[in-house]
Amino acid sequence: MSKAMLVVCVGVIVAFLPFTGLPLVAKTWIAVGAGAALIVLGLLMRVERLWMLRALGGGRVTDAYAENAPQPQVPHGSDA
């Protein structure tokens, strides 16, 4: 089962929880567990998405510095 489908299933459980007839303590623990599950699934989905974006981005260089080597000078007005 995919992470997105698990999120939907947990959402359905939370939506029908008030109508189950369970004691209040049980409803509270189920709601807390469902919230924790949603947090974990959300983080896993975010990490997976970032991993996929990095994998699709290829060897992109994001260094924030420049070489100090002299650059070749091109005369202005030439068709070089």
Short mmCIF file of C-alpha atoms in Angstrom, two decimals, residues 5-79:
data_model
loop_
_atom_site.label_atom_id
_atom_site.label_comp_id
_atom_site.label_asym_id
_atom_site.label_seq_id
_atom_site.Cartn_x
_atom_site.Cartn_y
_atom_site.Cartn_z
CA MET A 5 -3.26 5.52 0.35
CA LEU A 6 -2.28 5.09 4.00
CA VAL A 7 -2.93 8.79 4.56
CA VAL A 8 -6.39 8.37 3.04
CA CYS A 9 -7.12 5.31 5.21
CA VAL A 10 -6.05 7.10 8.38
CA GLY A 11 -8.24 10.04 7.35
CA VAL A 12 -11.25 7.75 6.94
CA ILE A 13 -10.61 6.26 10.39
CA VAL A 14 -10.43 9.73 11.93
CA ALA A 15 -13.60 10.81 10.10
CA PHE A 16 -15.65 7.87 11.40
CA LEU A 17 -14.11 7.79 14.88
CA PRO A 18 -16.84 9.90 16.56
CA PHE A 19 -19.53 7.50 15.34
CA THR A 20 -17.94 4.23 16.53
CA GLY A 21 -19.47 4.05 20.00
CA LEU A 22 -16.09 3.41 21.59
CA PRO A 23 -15.34 4.80 25.05
CA LEU A 24 -13.85 8.29 25.12
CA VAL A 25 -10.45 7.03 26.27
CA ALA A 26 -10.23 4.62 23.33
CA LYS A 27 -11.25 7.35 20.88
CA THR A 28 -8.60 9.65 22.31
CA TRP A 29 -5.83 7.05 21.97
CA ILE A 30 -6.90 6.17 18.43
CA ALA A 31 -6.94 9.86 17.48
CA VAL A 32 -3.46 10.38 18.98
CA GLY A 33 -2.16 7.31 17.14
CA ALA A 34 -3.72 8.46 13.89
CA GLY A 35 -2.15 11.90 14.30
CA ALA A 36 1.27 10.38 14.95
CA ALA A 37 0.84 8.13 11.91
CA LEU A 38 -0.04 11.14 9.74
CA ILE A 39 3.04 13.01 10.96
CA VAL A 40 5.33 10.07 10.19
CA LEU A 41 3.74 9.44 6.79
CA GLY A 42 3.96 13.13 5.91
CA LEU A 43 7.65 13.25 6.77
CA LEU A 44 8.35 10.07 4.81
CA MET A 45 6.51 11.44 1.80
CA ARG A 46 8.45 14.71 2.00
CA VAL A 47 11.81 12.92 2.22
CA GLU A 48 10.86 10.71 -0.71
CA ARG A 49 9.83 13.74 -2.76
CA LEU A 50 13.09 15.58 -2.03
CA TRP A 51 15.07 12.46 -2.90
CA MET A 52 13.25 12.14 -6.22
CA LEU A 53 13.81 15.82 -7.06
CA ARG A 54 17.53 15.45 -6.36
CA ALA A 55 17.70 12.27 -8.43
CA LEU A 56 15.93 13.90 -11.37
CA GLY A 57 18.04 17.07 -11.08
CA GLY A 58 21.22 15.25 -12.08
CA GLY A 59 24.67 16.52 -11.21
CA ARG A 60 23.63 20.08 -10.54
CA VAL A 61 26.35 22.16 -8.88
CA THR A 62 25.10 24.51 -6.20
CA ASP A 63 28.42 25.77 -4.89
CA ALA A 64 28.35 29.40 -3.87
CA TYR A 65 31.92 30.31 -4.74
CA ALA A 66 33.80 31.28 -7.90
CA GLU A 67 37.24 30.39 -9.21
CA ASN A 68 39.95 32.96 -8.65
CA ALA A 69 41.76 32.04 -11.86
CA PRO A 70 42.08 34.81 -14.45
CA GLN A 71 39.40 34.76 -17.12
CA PRO A 72 40.31 35.14 -20.80
CA GLN A 73 39.63 38.63 -22.09
CA VAL A 74 37.55 39.01 -25.24
CA PRO A 75 38.00 42.35 -27.03
CA HIS A 76 34.82 44.36 -27.33
CA GLY A 77 33.29 44.58 -30.78
CA SER A 78 34.88 41.42 -32.16
CA ASP A 79 33.01 38.42 -33.51
#
